[in-house]
CSV table of N, CA and C in Angstrom, one decimal:
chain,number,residue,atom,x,y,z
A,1,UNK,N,102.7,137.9,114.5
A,1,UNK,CA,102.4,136.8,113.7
A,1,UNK,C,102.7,137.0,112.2
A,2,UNK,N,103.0,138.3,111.5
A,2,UNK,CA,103.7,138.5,110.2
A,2,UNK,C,104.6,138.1,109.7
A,3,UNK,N,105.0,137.3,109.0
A,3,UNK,CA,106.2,136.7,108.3
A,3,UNK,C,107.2,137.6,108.3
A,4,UNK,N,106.8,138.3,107.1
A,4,UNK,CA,107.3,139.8,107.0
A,4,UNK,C,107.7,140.7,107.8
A,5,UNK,N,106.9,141.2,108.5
A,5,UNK,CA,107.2,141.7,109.8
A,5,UNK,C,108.5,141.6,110.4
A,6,UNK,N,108.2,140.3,110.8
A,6,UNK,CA,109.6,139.4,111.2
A,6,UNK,C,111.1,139.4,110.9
A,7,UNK,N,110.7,139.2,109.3
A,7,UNK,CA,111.9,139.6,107.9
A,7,UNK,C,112.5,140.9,108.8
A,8,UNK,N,111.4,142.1,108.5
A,8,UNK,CA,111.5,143.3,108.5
A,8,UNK,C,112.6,143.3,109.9
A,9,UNK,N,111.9,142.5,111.0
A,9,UNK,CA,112.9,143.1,112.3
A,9,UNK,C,114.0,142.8,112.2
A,10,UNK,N,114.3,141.5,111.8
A,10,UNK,CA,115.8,141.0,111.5
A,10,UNK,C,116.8,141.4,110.8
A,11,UNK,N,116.0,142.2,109.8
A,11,UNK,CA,117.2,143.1,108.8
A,11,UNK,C,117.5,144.6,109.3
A,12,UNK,N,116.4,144.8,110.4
A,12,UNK,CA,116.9,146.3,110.8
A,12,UNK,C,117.9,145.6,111.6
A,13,UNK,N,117.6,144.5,112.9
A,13,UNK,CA,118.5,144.1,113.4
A,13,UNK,C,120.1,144.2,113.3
A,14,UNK,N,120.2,143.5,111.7
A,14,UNK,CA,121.5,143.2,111.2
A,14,UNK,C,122.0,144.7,111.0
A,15,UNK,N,121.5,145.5,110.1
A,15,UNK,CA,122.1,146.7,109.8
A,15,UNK,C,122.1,147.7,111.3
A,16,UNK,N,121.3,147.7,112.2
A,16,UNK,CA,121.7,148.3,113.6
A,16,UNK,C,122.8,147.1,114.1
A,17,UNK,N,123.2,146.2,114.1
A,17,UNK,CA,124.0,145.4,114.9
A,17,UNK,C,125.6,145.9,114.4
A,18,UNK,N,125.9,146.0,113.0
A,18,UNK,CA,126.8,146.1,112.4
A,18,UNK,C,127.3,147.4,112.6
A,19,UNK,N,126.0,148.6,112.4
A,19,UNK,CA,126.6,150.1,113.2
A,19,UNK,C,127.2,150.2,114.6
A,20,UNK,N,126.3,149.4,115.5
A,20,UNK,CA,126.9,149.8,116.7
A,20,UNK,C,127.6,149.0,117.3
A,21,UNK,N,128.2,147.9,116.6
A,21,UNK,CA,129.4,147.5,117.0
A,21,UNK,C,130.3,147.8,116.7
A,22,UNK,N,130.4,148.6,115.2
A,22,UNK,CA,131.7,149.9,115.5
A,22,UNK,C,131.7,151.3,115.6
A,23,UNK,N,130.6,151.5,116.3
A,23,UNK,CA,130.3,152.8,116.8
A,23,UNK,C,130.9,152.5,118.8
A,24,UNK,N,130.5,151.3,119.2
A,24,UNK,CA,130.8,150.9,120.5
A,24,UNK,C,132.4,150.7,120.7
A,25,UNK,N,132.7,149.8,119.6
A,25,UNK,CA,134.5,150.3,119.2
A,25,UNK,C,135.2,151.4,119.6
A,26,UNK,N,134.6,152.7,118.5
A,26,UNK,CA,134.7,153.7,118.5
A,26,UNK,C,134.7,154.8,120.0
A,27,UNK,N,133.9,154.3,120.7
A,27,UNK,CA,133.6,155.1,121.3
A,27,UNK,C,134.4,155.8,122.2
A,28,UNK,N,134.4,157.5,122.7
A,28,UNK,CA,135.3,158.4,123.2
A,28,UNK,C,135.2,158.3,124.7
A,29,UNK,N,134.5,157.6,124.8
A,29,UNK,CA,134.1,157.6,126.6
A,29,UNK,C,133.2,156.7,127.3
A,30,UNK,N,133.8,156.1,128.8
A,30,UNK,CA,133.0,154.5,129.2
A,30,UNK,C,131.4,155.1,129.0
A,31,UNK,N,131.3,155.9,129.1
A,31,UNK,CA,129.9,156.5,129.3
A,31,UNK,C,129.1,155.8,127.8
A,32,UNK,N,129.4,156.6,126.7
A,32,UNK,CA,129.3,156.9,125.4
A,32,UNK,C,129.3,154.8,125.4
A,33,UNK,N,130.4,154.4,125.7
A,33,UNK,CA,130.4,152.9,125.4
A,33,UNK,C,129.2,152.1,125.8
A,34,UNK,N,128.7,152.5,126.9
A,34,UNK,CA,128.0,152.0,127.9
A,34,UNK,C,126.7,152.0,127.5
A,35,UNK,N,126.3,153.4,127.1
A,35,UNK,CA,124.7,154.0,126.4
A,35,UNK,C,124.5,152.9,125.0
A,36,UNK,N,125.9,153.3,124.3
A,36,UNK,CA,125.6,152.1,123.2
A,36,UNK,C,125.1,150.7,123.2
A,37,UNK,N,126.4,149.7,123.7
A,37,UNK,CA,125.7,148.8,124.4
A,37,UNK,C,124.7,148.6,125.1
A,38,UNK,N,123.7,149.6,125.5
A,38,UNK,CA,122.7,149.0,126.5
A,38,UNK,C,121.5,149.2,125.0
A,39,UNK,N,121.6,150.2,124.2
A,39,UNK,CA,120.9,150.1,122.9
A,39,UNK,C,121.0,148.5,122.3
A,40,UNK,N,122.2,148.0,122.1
A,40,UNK,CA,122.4,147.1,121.3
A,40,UNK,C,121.8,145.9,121.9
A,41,UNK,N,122.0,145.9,123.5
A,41,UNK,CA,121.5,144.3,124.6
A,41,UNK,C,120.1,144.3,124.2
A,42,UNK,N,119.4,145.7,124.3
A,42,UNK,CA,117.9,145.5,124.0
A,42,UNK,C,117.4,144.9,122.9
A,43,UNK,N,118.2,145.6,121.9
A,43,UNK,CA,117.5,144.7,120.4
A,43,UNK,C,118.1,143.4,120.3
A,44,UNK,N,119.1,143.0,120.7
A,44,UNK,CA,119.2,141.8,120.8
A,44,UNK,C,118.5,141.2,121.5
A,45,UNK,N,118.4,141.4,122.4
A,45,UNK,CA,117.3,140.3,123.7
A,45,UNK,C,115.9,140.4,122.8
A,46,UNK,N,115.3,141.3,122.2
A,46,UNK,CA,114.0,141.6,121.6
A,46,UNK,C,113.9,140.7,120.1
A,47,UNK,N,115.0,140.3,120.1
A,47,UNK,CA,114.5,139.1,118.6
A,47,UNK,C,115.2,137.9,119.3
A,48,UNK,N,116.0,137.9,120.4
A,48,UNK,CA,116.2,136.4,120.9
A,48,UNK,C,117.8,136.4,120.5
A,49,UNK,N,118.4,137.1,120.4
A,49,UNK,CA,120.2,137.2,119.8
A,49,UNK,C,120.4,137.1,121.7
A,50,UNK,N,120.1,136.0,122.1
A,50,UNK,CA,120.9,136.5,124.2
A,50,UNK,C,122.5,136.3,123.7
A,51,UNK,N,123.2,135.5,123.4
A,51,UNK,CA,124.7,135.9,123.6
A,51,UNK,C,124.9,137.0,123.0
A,52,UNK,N,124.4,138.0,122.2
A,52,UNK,CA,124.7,139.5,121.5
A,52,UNK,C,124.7,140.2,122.8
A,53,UNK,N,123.1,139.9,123.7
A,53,UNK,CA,122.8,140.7,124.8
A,53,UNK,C,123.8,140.2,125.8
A,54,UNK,N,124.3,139.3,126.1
A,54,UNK,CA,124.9,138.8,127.2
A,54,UNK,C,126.6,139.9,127.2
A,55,UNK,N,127.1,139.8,126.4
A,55,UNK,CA,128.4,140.6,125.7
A,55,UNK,C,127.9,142.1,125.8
A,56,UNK,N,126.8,142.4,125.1
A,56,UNK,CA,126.8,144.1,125.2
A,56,UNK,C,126.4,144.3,126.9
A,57,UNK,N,126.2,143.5,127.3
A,57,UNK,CA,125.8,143.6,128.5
A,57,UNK,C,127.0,144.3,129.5
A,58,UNK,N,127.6,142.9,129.1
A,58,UNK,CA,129.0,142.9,130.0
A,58,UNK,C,130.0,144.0,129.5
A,59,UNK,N,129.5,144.7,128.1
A,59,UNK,CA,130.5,146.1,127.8
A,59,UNK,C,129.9,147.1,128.4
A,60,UNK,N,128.5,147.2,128.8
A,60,UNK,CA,127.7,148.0,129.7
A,60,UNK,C,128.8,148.7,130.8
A,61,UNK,N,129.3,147.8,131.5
A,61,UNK,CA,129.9,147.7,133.0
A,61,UNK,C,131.6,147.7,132.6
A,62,UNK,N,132.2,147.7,131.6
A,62,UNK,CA,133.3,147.1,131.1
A,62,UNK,C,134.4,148.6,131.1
A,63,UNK,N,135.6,148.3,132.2
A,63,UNK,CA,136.4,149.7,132.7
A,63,UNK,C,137.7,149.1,132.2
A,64,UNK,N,138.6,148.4,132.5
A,64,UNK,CA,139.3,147.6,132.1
A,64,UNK,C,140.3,147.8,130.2
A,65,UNK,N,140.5,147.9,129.8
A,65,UNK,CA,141.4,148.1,128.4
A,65,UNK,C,141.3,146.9,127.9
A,66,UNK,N,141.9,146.0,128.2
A,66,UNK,CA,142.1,144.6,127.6
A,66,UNK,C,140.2,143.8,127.8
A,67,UNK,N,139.8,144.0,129.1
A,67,UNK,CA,138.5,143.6,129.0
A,67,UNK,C,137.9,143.9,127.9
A,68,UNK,N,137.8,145.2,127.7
A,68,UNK,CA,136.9,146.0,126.2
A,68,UNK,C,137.2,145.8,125.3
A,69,UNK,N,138.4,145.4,125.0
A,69,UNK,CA,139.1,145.1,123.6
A,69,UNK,C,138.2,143.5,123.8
A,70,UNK,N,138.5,143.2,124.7
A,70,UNK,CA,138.2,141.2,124.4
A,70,UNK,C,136.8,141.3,124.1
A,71,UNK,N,135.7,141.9,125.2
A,71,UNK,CA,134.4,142.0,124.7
A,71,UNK,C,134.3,142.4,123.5
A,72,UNK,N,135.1,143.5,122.9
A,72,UNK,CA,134.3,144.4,121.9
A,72,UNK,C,135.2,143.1,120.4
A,73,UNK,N,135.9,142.5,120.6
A,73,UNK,CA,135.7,141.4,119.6
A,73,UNK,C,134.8,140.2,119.5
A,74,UNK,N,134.4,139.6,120.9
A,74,UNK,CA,133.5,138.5,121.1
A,74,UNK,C,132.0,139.2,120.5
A,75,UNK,N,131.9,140.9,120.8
A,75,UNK,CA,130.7,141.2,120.3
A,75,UNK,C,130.5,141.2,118.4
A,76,UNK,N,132.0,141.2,118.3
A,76,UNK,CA,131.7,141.4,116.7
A,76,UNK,C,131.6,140.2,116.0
A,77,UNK,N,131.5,139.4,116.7
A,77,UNK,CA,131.9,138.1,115.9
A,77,UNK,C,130.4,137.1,116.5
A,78,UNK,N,129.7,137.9,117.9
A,78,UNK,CA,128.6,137.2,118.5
A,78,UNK,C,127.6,138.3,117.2
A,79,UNK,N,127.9,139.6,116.8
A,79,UNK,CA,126.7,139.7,115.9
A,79,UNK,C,126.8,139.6,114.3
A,80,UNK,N,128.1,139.1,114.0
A,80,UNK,CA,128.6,138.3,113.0
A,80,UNK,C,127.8,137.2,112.5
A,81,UNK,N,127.4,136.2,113.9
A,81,UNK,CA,126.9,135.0,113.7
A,81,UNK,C,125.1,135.2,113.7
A,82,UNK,N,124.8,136.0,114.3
A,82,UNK,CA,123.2,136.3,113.8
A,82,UNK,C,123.0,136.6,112.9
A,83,UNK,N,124.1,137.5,111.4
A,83,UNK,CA,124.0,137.9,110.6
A,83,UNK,C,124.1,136.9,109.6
A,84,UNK,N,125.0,135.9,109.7
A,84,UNK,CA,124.4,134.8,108.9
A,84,UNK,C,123.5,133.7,109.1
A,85,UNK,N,123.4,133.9,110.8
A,85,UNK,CA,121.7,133.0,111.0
A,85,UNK,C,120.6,133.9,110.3
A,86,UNK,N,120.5,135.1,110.4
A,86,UNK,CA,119.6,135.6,109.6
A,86,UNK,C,119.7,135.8,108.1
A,87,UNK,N,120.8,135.6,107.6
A,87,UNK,CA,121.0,135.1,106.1
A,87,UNK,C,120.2,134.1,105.5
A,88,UNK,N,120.9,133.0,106.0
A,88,UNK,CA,120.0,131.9,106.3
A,88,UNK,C,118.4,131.9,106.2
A,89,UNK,N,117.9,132.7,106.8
A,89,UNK,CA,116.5,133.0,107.1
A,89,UNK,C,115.7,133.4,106.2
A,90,UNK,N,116.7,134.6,105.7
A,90,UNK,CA,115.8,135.5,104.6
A,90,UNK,C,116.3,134.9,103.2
A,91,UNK,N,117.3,133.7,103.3
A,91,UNK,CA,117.5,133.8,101.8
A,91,UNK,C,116.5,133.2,100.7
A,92,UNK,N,115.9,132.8,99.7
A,92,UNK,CA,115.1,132.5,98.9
A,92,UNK,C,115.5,130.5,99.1
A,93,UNK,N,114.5,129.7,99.0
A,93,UNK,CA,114.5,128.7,99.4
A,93,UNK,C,114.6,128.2,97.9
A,94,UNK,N,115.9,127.1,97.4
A,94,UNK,CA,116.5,126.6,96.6
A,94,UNK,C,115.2,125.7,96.0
């Protein structure tokens, strides 16, 4: 029930969402890809981001070359858009 609190999860959110969607880019092996994404599905699902979870989900499972490339854009741009719903959120009210 903390306002703040709240604030607080959202912004770790953002700054964890931003790392490991190009750490999950990055990564050297389906394994390594996979571990990532299943980090990222959880914190998304845990503040309500389900299309972030639904995408890292599906990079979870994701063997494919062109698949991963296509996911790992839809994910940058699915945690792109929480980043400025949560802008939105925290900005100071005009």
């Amino acid at each position: 029930g903390s306002g703040e609190l709240e604030r607080e999860v959202l912004r770790l959110f953002v700054r964890q969402g931003e790392s490991l969607v190009r750490q999950i880019a990055a990564a050297g092996s389906v394994g390594e890809r996979a571990d990532l994404a299943h980090r990222l599905k959880g914190s998304a699902r845990a503040i309500g981001a389900m299309r972030v979870g639904r995408v890292a989900e599906a990079l979870e499972g994701a063997i494919d070359d062109a698949e991963v490339a296509s996911l790992n854009a839809d994910l940058a741009r699915a945690v792109a858009e929480v980043e400025r719903f949560v802008a939105g959120l925290l900005a100071p009210a005009a």
